[in-house]
CSV table of C-alpha atoms in Angstrom, one decimal:
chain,number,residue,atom,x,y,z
A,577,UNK,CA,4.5,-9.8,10.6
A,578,UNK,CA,2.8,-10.9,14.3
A,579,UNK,CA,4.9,-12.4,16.9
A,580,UNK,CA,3.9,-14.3,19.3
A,581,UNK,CA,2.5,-11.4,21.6
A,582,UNK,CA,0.1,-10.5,19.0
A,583,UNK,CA,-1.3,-13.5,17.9
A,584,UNK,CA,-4.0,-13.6,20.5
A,585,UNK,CA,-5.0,-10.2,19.5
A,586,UNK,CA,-6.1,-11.6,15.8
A,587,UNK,CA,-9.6,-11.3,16.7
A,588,UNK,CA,-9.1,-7.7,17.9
A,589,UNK,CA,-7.6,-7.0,14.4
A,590,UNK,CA,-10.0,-8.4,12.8
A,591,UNK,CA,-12.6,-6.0,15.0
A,592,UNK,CA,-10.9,-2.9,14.5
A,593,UNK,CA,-10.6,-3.5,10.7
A,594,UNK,CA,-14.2,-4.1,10.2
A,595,UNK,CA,-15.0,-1.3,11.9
A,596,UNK,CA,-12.6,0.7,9.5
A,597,UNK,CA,-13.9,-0.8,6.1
A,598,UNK,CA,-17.5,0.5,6.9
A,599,UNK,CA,-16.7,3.8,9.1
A,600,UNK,CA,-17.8,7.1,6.9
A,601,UNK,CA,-19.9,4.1,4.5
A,602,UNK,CA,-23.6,4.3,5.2
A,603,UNK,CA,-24.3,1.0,3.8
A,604,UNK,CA,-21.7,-1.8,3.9
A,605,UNK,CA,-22.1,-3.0,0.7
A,606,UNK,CA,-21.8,0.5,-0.9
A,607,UNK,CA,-18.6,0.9,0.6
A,608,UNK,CA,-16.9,-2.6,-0.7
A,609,UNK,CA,-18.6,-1.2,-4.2
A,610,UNK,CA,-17.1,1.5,-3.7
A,611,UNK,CA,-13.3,-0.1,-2.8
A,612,UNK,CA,-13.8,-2.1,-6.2
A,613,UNK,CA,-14.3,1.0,-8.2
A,614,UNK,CA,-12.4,3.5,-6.6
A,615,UNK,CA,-9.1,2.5,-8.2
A,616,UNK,CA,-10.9,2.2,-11.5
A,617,UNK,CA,-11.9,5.7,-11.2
A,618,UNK,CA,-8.3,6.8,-10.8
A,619,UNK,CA,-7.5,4.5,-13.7
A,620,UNK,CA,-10.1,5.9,-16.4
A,621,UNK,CA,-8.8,8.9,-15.7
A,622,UNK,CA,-5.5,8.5,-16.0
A,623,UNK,CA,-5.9,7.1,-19.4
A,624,UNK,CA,-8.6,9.7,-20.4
A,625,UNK,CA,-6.0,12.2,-19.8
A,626,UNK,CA,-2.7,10.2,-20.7
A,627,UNK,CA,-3.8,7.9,-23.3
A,628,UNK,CA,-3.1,9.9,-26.6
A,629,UNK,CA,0.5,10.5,-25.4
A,630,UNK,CA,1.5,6.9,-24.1
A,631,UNK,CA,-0.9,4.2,-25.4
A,632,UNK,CA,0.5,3.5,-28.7
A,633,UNK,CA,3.6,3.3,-27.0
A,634,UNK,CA,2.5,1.1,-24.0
A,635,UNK,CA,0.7,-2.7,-24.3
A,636,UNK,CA,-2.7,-3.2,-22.6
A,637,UNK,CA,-2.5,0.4,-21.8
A,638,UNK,CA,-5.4,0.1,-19.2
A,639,UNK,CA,-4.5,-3.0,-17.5
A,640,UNK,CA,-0.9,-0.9,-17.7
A,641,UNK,CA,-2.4,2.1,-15.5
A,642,UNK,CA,-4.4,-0.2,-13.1
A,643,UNK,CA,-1.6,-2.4,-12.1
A,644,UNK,CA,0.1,0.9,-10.6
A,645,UNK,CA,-2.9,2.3,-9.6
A,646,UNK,CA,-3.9,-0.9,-7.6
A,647,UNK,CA,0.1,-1.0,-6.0
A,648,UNK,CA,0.3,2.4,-5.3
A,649,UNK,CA,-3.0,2.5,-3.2
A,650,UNK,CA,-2.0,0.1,-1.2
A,651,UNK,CA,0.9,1.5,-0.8
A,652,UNK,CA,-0.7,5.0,0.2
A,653,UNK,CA,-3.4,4.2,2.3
A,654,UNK,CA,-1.4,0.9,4.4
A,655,UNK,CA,1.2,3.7,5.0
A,656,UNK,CA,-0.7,6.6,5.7
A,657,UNK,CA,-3.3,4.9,8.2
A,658,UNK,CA,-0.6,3.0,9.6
A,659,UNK,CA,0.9,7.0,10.9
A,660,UNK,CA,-2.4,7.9,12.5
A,661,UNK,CA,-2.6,4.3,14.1
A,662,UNK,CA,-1.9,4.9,17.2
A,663,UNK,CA,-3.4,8.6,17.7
A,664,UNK,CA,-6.3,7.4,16.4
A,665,UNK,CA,-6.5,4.7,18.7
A,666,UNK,CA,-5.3,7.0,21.7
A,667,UNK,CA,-8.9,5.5,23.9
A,668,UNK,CA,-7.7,2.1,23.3
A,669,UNK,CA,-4.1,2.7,24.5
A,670,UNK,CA,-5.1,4.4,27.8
A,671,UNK,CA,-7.6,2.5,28.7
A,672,UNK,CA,-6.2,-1.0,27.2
A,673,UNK,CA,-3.5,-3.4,27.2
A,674,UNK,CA,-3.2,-4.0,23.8
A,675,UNK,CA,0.1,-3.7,22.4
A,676,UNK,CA,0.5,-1.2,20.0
A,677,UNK,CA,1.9,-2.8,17.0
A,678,UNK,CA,-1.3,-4.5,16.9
A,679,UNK,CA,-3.0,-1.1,15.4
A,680,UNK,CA,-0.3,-0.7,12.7
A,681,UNK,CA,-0.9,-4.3,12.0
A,682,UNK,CA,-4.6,-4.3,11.5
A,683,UNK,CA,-3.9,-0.3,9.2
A,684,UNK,CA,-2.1,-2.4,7.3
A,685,UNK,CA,-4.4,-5.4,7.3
A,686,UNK,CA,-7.2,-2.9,6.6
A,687,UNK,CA,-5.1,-1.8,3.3
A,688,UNK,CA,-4.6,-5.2,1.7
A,689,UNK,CA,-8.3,-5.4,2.3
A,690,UNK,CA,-8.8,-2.6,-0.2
A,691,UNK,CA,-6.6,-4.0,-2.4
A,692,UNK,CA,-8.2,-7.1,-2.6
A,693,UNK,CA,-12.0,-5.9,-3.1
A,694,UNK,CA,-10.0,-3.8,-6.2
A,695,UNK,CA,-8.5,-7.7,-7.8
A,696,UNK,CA,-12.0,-8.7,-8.2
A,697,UNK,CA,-12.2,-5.8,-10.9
A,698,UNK,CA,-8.9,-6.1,-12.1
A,699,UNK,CA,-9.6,-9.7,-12.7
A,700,UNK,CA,-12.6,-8.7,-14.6
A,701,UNK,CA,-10.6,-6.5,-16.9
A,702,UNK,CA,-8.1,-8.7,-18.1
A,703,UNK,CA,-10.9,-11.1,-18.9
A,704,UNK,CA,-12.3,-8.2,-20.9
A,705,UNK,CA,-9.1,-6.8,-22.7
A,706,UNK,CA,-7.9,-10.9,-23.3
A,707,UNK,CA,-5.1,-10.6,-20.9
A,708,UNK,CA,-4.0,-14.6,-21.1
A,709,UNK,CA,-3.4,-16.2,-17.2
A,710,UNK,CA,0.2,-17.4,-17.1
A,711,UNK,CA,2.3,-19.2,-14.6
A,712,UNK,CA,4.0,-16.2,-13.6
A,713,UNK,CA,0.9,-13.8,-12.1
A,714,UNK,CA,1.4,-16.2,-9.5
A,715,UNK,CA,4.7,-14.2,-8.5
A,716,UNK,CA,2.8,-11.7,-7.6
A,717,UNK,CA,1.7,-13.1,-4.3
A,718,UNK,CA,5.5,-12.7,-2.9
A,719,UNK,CA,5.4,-9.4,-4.2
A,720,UNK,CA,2.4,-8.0,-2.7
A,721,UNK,CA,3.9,-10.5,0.3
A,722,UNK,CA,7.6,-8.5,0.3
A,723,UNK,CA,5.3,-5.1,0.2
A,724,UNK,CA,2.8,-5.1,2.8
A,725,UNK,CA,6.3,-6.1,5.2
A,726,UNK,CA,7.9,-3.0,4.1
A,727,UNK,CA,4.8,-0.8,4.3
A,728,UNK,CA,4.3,-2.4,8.2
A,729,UNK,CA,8.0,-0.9,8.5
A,730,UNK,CA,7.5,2.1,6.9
A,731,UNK,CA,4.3,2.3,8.9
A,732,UNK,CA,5.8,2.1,12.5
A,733,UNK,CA,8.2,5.3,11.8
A,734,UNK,CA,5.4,7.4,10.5
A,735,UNK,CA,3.4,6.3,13.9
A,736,UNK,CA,5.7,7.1,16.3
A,737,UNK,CA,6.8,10.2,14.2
A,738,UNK,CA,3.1,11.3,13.9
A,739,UNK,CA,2.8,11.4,17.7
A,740,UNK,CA,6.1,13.6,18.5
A,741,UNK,CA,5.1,16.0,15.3
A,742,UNK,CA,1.7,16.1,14.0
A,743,UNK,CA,2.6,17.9,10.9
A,744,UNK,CA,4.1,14.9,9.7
A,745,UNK,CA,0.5,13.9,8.0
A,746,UNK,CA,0.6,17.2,5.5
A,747,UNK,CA,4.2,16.5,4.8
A,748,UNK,CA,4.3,13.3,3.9
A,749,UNK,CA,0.8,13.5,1.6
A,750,UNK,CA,2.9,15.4,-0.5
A,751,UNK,CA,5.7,13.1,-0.3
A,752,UNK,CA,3.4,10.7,-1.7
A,753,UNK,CA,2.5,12.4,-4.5
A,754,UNK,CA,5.6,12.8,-5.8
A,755,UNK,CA,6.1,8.8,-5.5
A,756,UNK,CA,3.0,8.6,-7.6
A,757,UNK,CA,4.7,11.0,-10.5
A,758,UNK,CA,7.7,8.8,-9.7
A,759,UNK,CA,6.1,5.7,-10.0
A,760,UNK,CA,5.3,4.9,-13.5
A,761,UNK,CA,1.9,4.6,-13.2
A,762,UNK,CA,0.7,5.9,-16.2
A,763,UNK,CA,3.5,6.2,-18.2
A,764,UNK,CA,7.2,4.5,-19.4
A,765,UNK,CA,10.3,4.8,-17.1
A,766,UNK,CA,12.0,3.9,-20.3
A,767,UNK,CA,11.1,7.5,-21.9
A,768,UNK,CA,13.0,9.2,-19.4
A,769,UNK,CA,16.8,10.5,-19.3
A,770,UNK,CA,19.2,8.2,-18.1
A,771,UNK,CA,20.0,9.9,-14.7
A,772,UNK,CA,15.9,10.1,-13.9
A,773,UNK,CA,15.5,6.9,-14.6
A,774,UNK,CA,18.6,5.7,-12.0
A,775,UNK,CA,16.6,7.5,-9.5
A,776,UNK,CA,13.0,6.1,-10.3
A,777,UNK,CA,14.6,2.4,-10.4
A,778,UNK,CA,15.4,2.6,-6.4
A,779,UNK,CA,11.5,3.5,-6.0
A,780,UNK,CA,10.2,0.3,-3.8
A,781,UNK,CA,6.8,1.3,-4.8
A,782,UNK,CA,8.3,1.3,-8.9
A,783,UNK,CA,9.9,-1.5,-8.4
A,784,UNK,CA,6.6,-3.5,-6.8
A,785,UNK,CA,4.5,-2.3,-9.8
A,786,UNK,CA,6.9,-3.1,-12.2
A,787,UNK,CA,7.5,-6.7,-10.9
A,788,UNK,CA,3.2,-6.9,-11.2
A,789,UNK,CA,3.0,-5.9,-14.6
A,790,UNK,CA,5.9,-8.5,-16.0
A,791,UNK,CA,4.1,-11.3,-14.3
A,792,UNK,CA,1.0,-10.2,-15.3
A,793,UNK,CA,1.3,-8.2,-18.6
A,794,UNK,CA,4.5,-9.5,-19.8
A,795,UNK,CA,4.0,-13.0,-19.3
A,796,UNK,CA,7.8,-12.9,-17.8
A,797,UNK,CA,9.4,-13.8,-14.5
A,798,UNK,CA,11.3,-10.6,-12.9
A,799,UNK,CA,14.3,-10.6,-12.4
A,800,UNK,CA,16.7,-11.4,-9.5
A,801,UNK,CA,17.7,-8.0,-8.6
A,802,UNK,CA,14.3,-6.5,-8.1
A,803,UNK,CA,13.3,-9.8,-5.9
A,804,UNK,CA,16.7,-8.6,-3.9
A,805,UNK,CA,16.1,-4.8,-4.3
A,806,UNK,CA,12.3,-5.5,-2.7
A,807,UNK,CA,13.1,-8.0,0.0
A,808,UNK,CA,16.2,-5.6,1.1
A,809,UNK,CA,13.8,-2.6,1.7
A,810,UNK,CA,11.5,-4.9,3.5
A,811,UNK,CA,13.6,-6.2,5.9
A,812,UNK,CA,15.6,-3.3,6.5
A,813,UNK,CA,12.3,-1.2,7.0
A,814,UNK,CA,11.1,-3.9,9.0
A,815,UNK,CA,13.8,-4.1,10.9
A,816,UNK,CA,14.4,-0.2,11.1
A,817,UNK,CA,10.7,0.6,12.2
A,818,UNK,CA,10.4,-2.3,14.7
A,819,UNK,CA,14.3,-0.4,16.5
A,820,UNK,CA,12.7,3.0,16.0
A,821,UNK,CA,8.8,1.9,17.2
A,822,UNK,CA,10.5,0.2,20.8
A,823,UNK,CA,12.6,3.0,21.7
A,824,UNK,CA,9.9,5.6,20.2
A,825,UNK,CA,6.4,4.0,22.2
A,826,UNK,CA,7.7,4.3,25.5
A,827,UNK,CA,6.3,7.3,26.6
A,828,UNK,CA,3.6,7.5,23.5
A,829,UNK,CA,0.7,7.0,26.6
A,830,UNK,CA,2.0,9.8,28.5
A,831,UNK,CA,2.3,12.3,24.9
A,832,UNK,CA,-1.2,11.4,24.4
């Protein structure tokens, strides 16, 4: 994700993120408490509400609901900080040196973070609801791996788009929350007409959860096309956002 221009700024990554995980906490610890159980919040929720409609229908219901919730946040908040990196960073690019793709970088980074203070949790859980380890849940790794690359993409448009139209933030929140509905986090894809589910299927963040849950719930390796469907958004995001972040940063200082 780095090249070689950013490397040295690894400890400035590191910086900025710890100064993300425990802004707006008033106690460090109560905020990585609070990154394990926030998806777990979302979770009980969801299956408070959803449960009596889809859990019959659904195995390991819970673990079902978390696996999306877990992929989805990460999805949402790497994204949606990764927009407001570089306005919220406008002292450090005035005054600074520091290349820019470092602050989408370390959104990003911050993000995976997150996700990883929720795994201890999750981990917990299928301990709890006798969810067997398997070879496979190892896949998940290169899919969280193929994700975070997209996201950085996907991040890097929003940035530059965020500077040149603020309004971009209100837009896109709701954009996001119809990815959620069209994510299949708390129900089946399979319970839906033919012609929704062509659409949902091209969903990267549908088809990342649903590559999760095979490994993890279903024991099963997925299969080829989603591996191809995932790594083709992420390098043609990655590729697409690092195009549109050159030409777009080079008078970012001055619109500042």
């Amino acid at each position: 994700m780095a090249d070689k221009n950013t490397r040295q700024y690894i400890f400035v990554i590191r910086q900025l993120a710890r100064r993300d995980v425990t802004r707006g906490n008033s106690s460090k610890f109560l905020g990585q408490i609070w990154n394990v159980i926030n998806p777990f919040i979302h979770m009980i929720t969801m299956v408070l509400v959803f449960s009596a409609i889809f859990e019959n229908s659904i195995p390991n219901y819970r673990i079902y609901v978390l696996t999306g919730t877990i992929i989805y946040s990460l999805y949402n908040s790497g994204t949606t900080g990764a927009m407001k990196a570089l306005v919220g960073n406008k002292r450090f690019l005035i005054r600074t040196r520091i290349p820019m793709n470092v602050f989408i970088i370390e959104k990003v980074y911050v993000a995976f973070i997150h996700m990883l203070y929720s795994l201890i949790g999750y981990v917990i859980l299928l301990i709890i609801f006798q969810v067997p380890p398997n070879p496979c849940m190892l896949l998940v790794i290169p899919d969280i791996a193929l994700s975070l690359v997209l996201i950085y993409g996907i991040g890097k448009i929003l940035a530059v788009i965020n500077v040149y139209f603020a309004d971009i933030q209100y837009f896109y929140r709701i954009l996001m929350v119809l990815f959620m509905y069209g994510s299949a986090i708390f129900y089946s894809a399979d319970r839906l007409a033919p012609a929704v589910q062509a659409i949902i299927n091209v969903n990267p963040i549908y088809i990342s959860i649903t590559m999760a849950r095979n490994c993890v719930i279903g024991a099963t390796c997925p299969n080829g096309i989603m591996w191809l469907t995932l790594a083709c958004y992420a390098v043609g995001f990655y590729l697409l956002g690092s195009y549109v972040f050159k030409k777009g940063t080079q008078d970012v200082v001055a619109k500042l």
